[in-house]
Amino acid sequence: MKDLVRSVLFLLVCMTPLASLAEGLEDPRQSPHIGVRERANYVDPQAYYWEGFELKNEGDCTAAVERLRPLAMNGRGYEAAQHALGLCLMSLGGLPAEKGASFNGSNLTGSENFIRGRTWVLRAANAGDFQAQRTLLALYAVNLGPDDNPVELGKWLQLYAVNPIRLTLGVLEENDGLRQFLKESISKRDLLIGREQARNWTPTFWAPPGVVQ
């Protein structure tokens, strides 16, 4: 995920000056009409956006939450921030970031931070964010999903498998056996019903209170 975030960040940084030129605006980093001091003090407006992700990747979830929450609250278009916020909140709630680390499921489900974090992950997954969908599958695998409905699990398995953004980016599947394990954990009937629900699925975008989509 860190490599993907860096790739997207690189594209955004490269595209920002191009977008300015396309709109007839000067790139403040290169404009001869802006003084040397102004250019030296120029701050990329995208920088604040990525601070939360960088803090999260550095393991400072307490600080990351403060940066990510305002972004996530913007709603549609900020699913990556919603997912990152969810991961950090679940981590603060006691969910270990390391694979294979032990944890107490009862303590997690009683943690307000964990519940809030899982809610944000679900919001991002419902909007079509493939990374959030995979996180949701990982939660189901350890009996921490938002429900215990095997048909819902079957639906999410299919939605992740055919996620158009994931397939377009060519994201390689992690070789951890997660999807196969989950497929074998439910009946073929539930898996088929879940796939059918996925065919009729449309993304839904969470909106902050008072905002009409």
Coordinates of C-alpha atoms in Angstrom, one line a residue:
M1 CA 0.0 0.0 0.0
K2 CA 2.9 2.4 0.8
D3 CA 4.2 1.9 -2.8
L4 CA 0.8 2.6 -4.2
V5 CA 0.4 5.8 -2.1
R6 CA 3.9 6.9 -3.2
S7 CA 3.0 6.3 -6.9
V8 CA -0.2 8.2 -6.6
L9 CA 1.6 11.0 -4.8
F10 CA 4.2 11.2 -7.5
L11 CA 1.5 11.4 -10.2
L12 CA -0.4 14.1 -8.3
V13 CA 2.8 16.2 -7.8
C14 CA 3.6 15.8 -11.5
M15 CA 0.1 16.6 -12.6
T16 CA -0.4 19.7 -10.5
P17 CA 1.8 22.0 -12.6
L18 CA 0.2 20.6 -15.8
A19 CA -3.2 21.3 -14.5
S20 CA -2.2 24.9 -13.8
L21 CA -0.9 25.3 -17.3
A22 CA -4.0 23.8 -18.8
E23 CA -6.1 26.3 -16.9
G24 CA -3.9 29.2 -18.1
L25 CA -2.3 29.7 -14.7
E26 CA 1.4 30.1 -13.9
D27 CA 3.3 27.4 -12.1
P28 CA 4.4 29.3 -8.9
R29 CA 7.6 27.2 -8.8
Q30 CA 8.7 28.4 -12.2
S31 CA 7.0 31.7 -12.9
P32 CA 9.5 34.5 -13.7
H33 CA 6.9 36.9 -12.2
I34 CA 7.3 35.5 -8.7
G35 CA 10.4 36.4 -6.7
V36 CA 13.0 34.0 -5.6
R37 CA 11.9 34.2 -2.0
E38 CA 8.3 33.4 -2.9
R39 CA 9.4 30.4 -4.9
A40 CA 11.6 29.2 -2.1
N41 CA 8.7 29.5 0.4
Y42 CA 6.2 27.9 -1.9
V43 CA 4.2 25.1 -0.2
D44 CA 2.6 22.5 -2.4
P45 CA -1.2 22.7 -1.6
Q46 CA -1.2 18.9 -1.8
A47 CA 1.3 18.5 1.0
Y48 CA -1.1 18.8 3.8
Y49 CA -3.3 16.1 2.3
W50 CA -0.5 13.6 2.3
E51 CA 0.7 14.4 5.9
G52 CA -1.8 12.1 7.4
F53 CA -0.8 9.2 5.2
E54 CA 2.9 9.7 5.9
L55 CA 2.2 9.8 9.6
K56 CA 0.2 6.6 9.4
N57 CA 2.9 4.8 7.4
E58 CA 5.5 6.0 10.0
G59 CA 3.3 4.4 12.8
D60 CA 2.2 7.6 14.4
C61 CA -1.5 7.0 14.3
T62 CA -2.4 9.5 17.0
A63 CA -1.1 12.3 14.9
A64 CA -2.3 10.8 11.7
V65 CA -5.9 10.7 12.9
E66 CA -5.8 14.5 13.5
R67 CA -4.8 15.0 9.8
L68 CA -7.0 12.3 8.3
R69 CA -10.3 12.9 10.0
P70 CA -11.0 16.3 8.4
L71 CA -10.2 14.8 5.0
A72 CA -12.4 11.8 5.6
M73 CA -15.3 14.0 6.6
N74 CA -15.3 15.5 3.2
G75 CA -17.1 12.4 2.0
R76 CA -17.1 11.4 -1.7
G77 CA -13.7 11.5 -3.3
Y78 CA -11.8 11.0 0.0
E79 CA -12.2 7.2 0.3
A80 CA -8.4 6.7 0.6
A81 CA -8.4 9.0 3.6
Q82 CA -11.4 7.3 5.1
H83 CA -9.7 3.9 4.7
A84 CA -6.4 5.2 6.3
L85 CA -8.4 6.8 9.1
G86 CA -10.2 3.6 9.7
L87 CA -6.9 1.6 9.9
C88 CA -5.4 4.1 12.4
L89 CA -8.5 4.1 14.6
M90 CA -8.6 0.3 14.7
S91 CA -4.9 0.3 15.5
L92 CA -5.5 2.7 18.4
G93 CA -8.3 0.5 19.5
G94 CA -5.9 -2.4 19.9
L95 CA -5.8 -4.1 16.5
P96 CA -2.1 -5.0 15.8
A97 CA -0.6 -3.9 12.6
E98 CA 1.8 -6.8 12.4
K99 CA 0.6 -9.9 10.6
G100 CA 0.2 -12.9 12.9
A101 CA 0.2 -10.8 16.1
S102 CA -2.1 -12.0 18.8
F103 CA -5.0 -9.9 20.0
N104 CA -8.2 -10.1 22.2
G105 CA -11.2 -10.0 20.0
S106 CA -13.6 -9.2 22.9
N107 CA -11.5 -6.2 23.8
L108 CA -11.5 -5.0 20.2
T109 CA -15.2 -5.2 19.7
G110 CA -15.7 -3.3 23.0
S111 CA -13.3 -0.5 21.9
E112 CA -14.9 2.7 20.6
N113 CA -11.9 3.4 18.5
F114 CA -12.0 0.0 16.8
I115 CA -15.8 0.3 16.1
R116 CA -15.3 3.8 14.6
G117 CA -12.4 2.6 12.6
R118 CA -14.3 -0.3 11.1
T119 CA -17.1 2.0 10.2
W120 CA -14.8 4.2 8.2
V121 CA -13.4 1.2 6.5
L122 CA -16.9 0.0 5.6
R123 CA -17.8 3.4 4.2
A124 CA -14.7 3.4 2.0
A125 CA -15.4 -0.2 0.9
N126 CA -19.0 0.7 0.0
A127 CA -17.7 3.5 -2.2
G128 CA -15.6 1.0 -4.1
D129 CA -12.1 1.5 -2.6
F130 CA -10.5 -1.8 -3.3
Q131 CA -7.9 -1.5 -0.4
A132 CA -10.8 -0.9 2.0
Q133 CA -12.6 -3.9 0.6
R134 CA -9.5 -6.1 1.2
T135 CA -9.2 -4.8 4.8
L136 CA -12.8 -5.8 5.2
L137 CA -12.0 -9.3 4.1
A138 CA -9.1 -9.5 6.5
L139 CA -11.5 -8.5 9.3
Y140 CA -14.0 -11.2 8.3
A141 CA -11.1 -13.7 8.4
V142 CA -10.5 -13.0 12.1
N143 CA -14.2 -12.8 13.0
L144 CA -14.1 -9.0 13.3
G145 CA -16.2 -8.1 10.3
P146 CA -19.2 -5.7 10.5
D147 CA -21.5 -8.7 10.5
D148 CA -21.5 -12.5 10.6
N149 CA -23.5 -12.9 7.4
P150 CA -21.8 -15.4 5.1
V151 CA -23.7 -14.0 2.1
E152 CA -22.3 -10.6 2.8
L153 CA -18.8 -12.1 2.9
G154 CA -19.5 -13.8 -0.4
K155 CA -20.5 -10.4 -1.9
W156 CA -17.3 -8.7 -0.7
L157 CA -15.2 -11.5 -2.0
Q158 CA -16.7 -11.0 -5.5
L159 CA -16.6 -7.2 -5.3
Y160 CA -12.9 -7.2 -4.5
A161 CA -12.1 -9.8 -7.1
V162 CA -13.7 -7.8 -9.9
N163 CA -12.9 -4.3 -8.6
P164 CA -12.3 -2.3 -11.8
I165 CA -9.8 0.1 -10.2
R166 CA -7.7 -2.7 -8.8
L167 CA -7.7 -4.5 -12.1
T168 CA -6.9 -1.3 -14.0
L169 CA -4.0 -0.5 -11.8
G170 CA -2.8 -4.1 -12.1
V171 CA -2.4 -4.5 -8.3
L172 CA -0.9 -7.9 -7.6
E173 CA -2.8 -10.1 -5.1
E174 CA -0.9 -10.7 -1.8
N175 CA 0.1 -14.3 -1.6
D176 CA -1.4 -14.9 1.8
G177 CA -4.3 -17.2 1.0
L178 CA -6.8 -14.8 2.4
R179 CA -9.4 -15.1 -0.3
Q180 CA -9.1 -18.8 -0.6
F181 CA -9.5 -19.2 3.2
L182 CA -12.6 -17.1 3.2
K183 CA -14.1 -19.0 0.2
E184 CA -13.7 -22.2 2.0
S185 CA -15.2 -20.8 5.2
I186 CA -18.7 -20.4 3.7
S187 CA -21.0 -22.7 1.8
K188 CA -21.1 -22.8 -2.0
R189 CA -24.7 -21.6 -1.8
D190 CA -23.8 -18.5 0.2
L191 CA -20.9 -17.8 -2.1
L192 CA -23.1 -18.0 -5.2
I193 CA -25.8 -15.8 -3.6
G194 CA -23.1 -13.3 -2.6
R195 CA -21.8 -13.2 -6.1
E196 CA -25.3 -12.5 -7.4
Q197 CA -25.7 -9.6 -5.0
A198 CA -22.3 -8.3 -6.2
R199 CA -23.6 -8.2 -9.7
N200 CA -26.5 -6.0 -8.7
W201 CA -24.3 -3.8 -6.4
T202 CA -23.8 -0.1 -6.9
P203 CA -21.4 2.0 -4.9
T204 CA -22.7 4.2 -2.2
F205 CA -20.9 7.3 -0.9
W206 CA -21.0 8.4 2.6
A207 CA -21.8 12.1 3.1
P208 CA -21.3 14.2 6.2
P209 CA -24.4 15.2 8.1
G210 CA -26.4 17.9 6.3
V211 CA -24.8 17.2 2.9
V212 CA -27.1 16.0 0.1
Q213 CA -25.4 13.8 -2.5

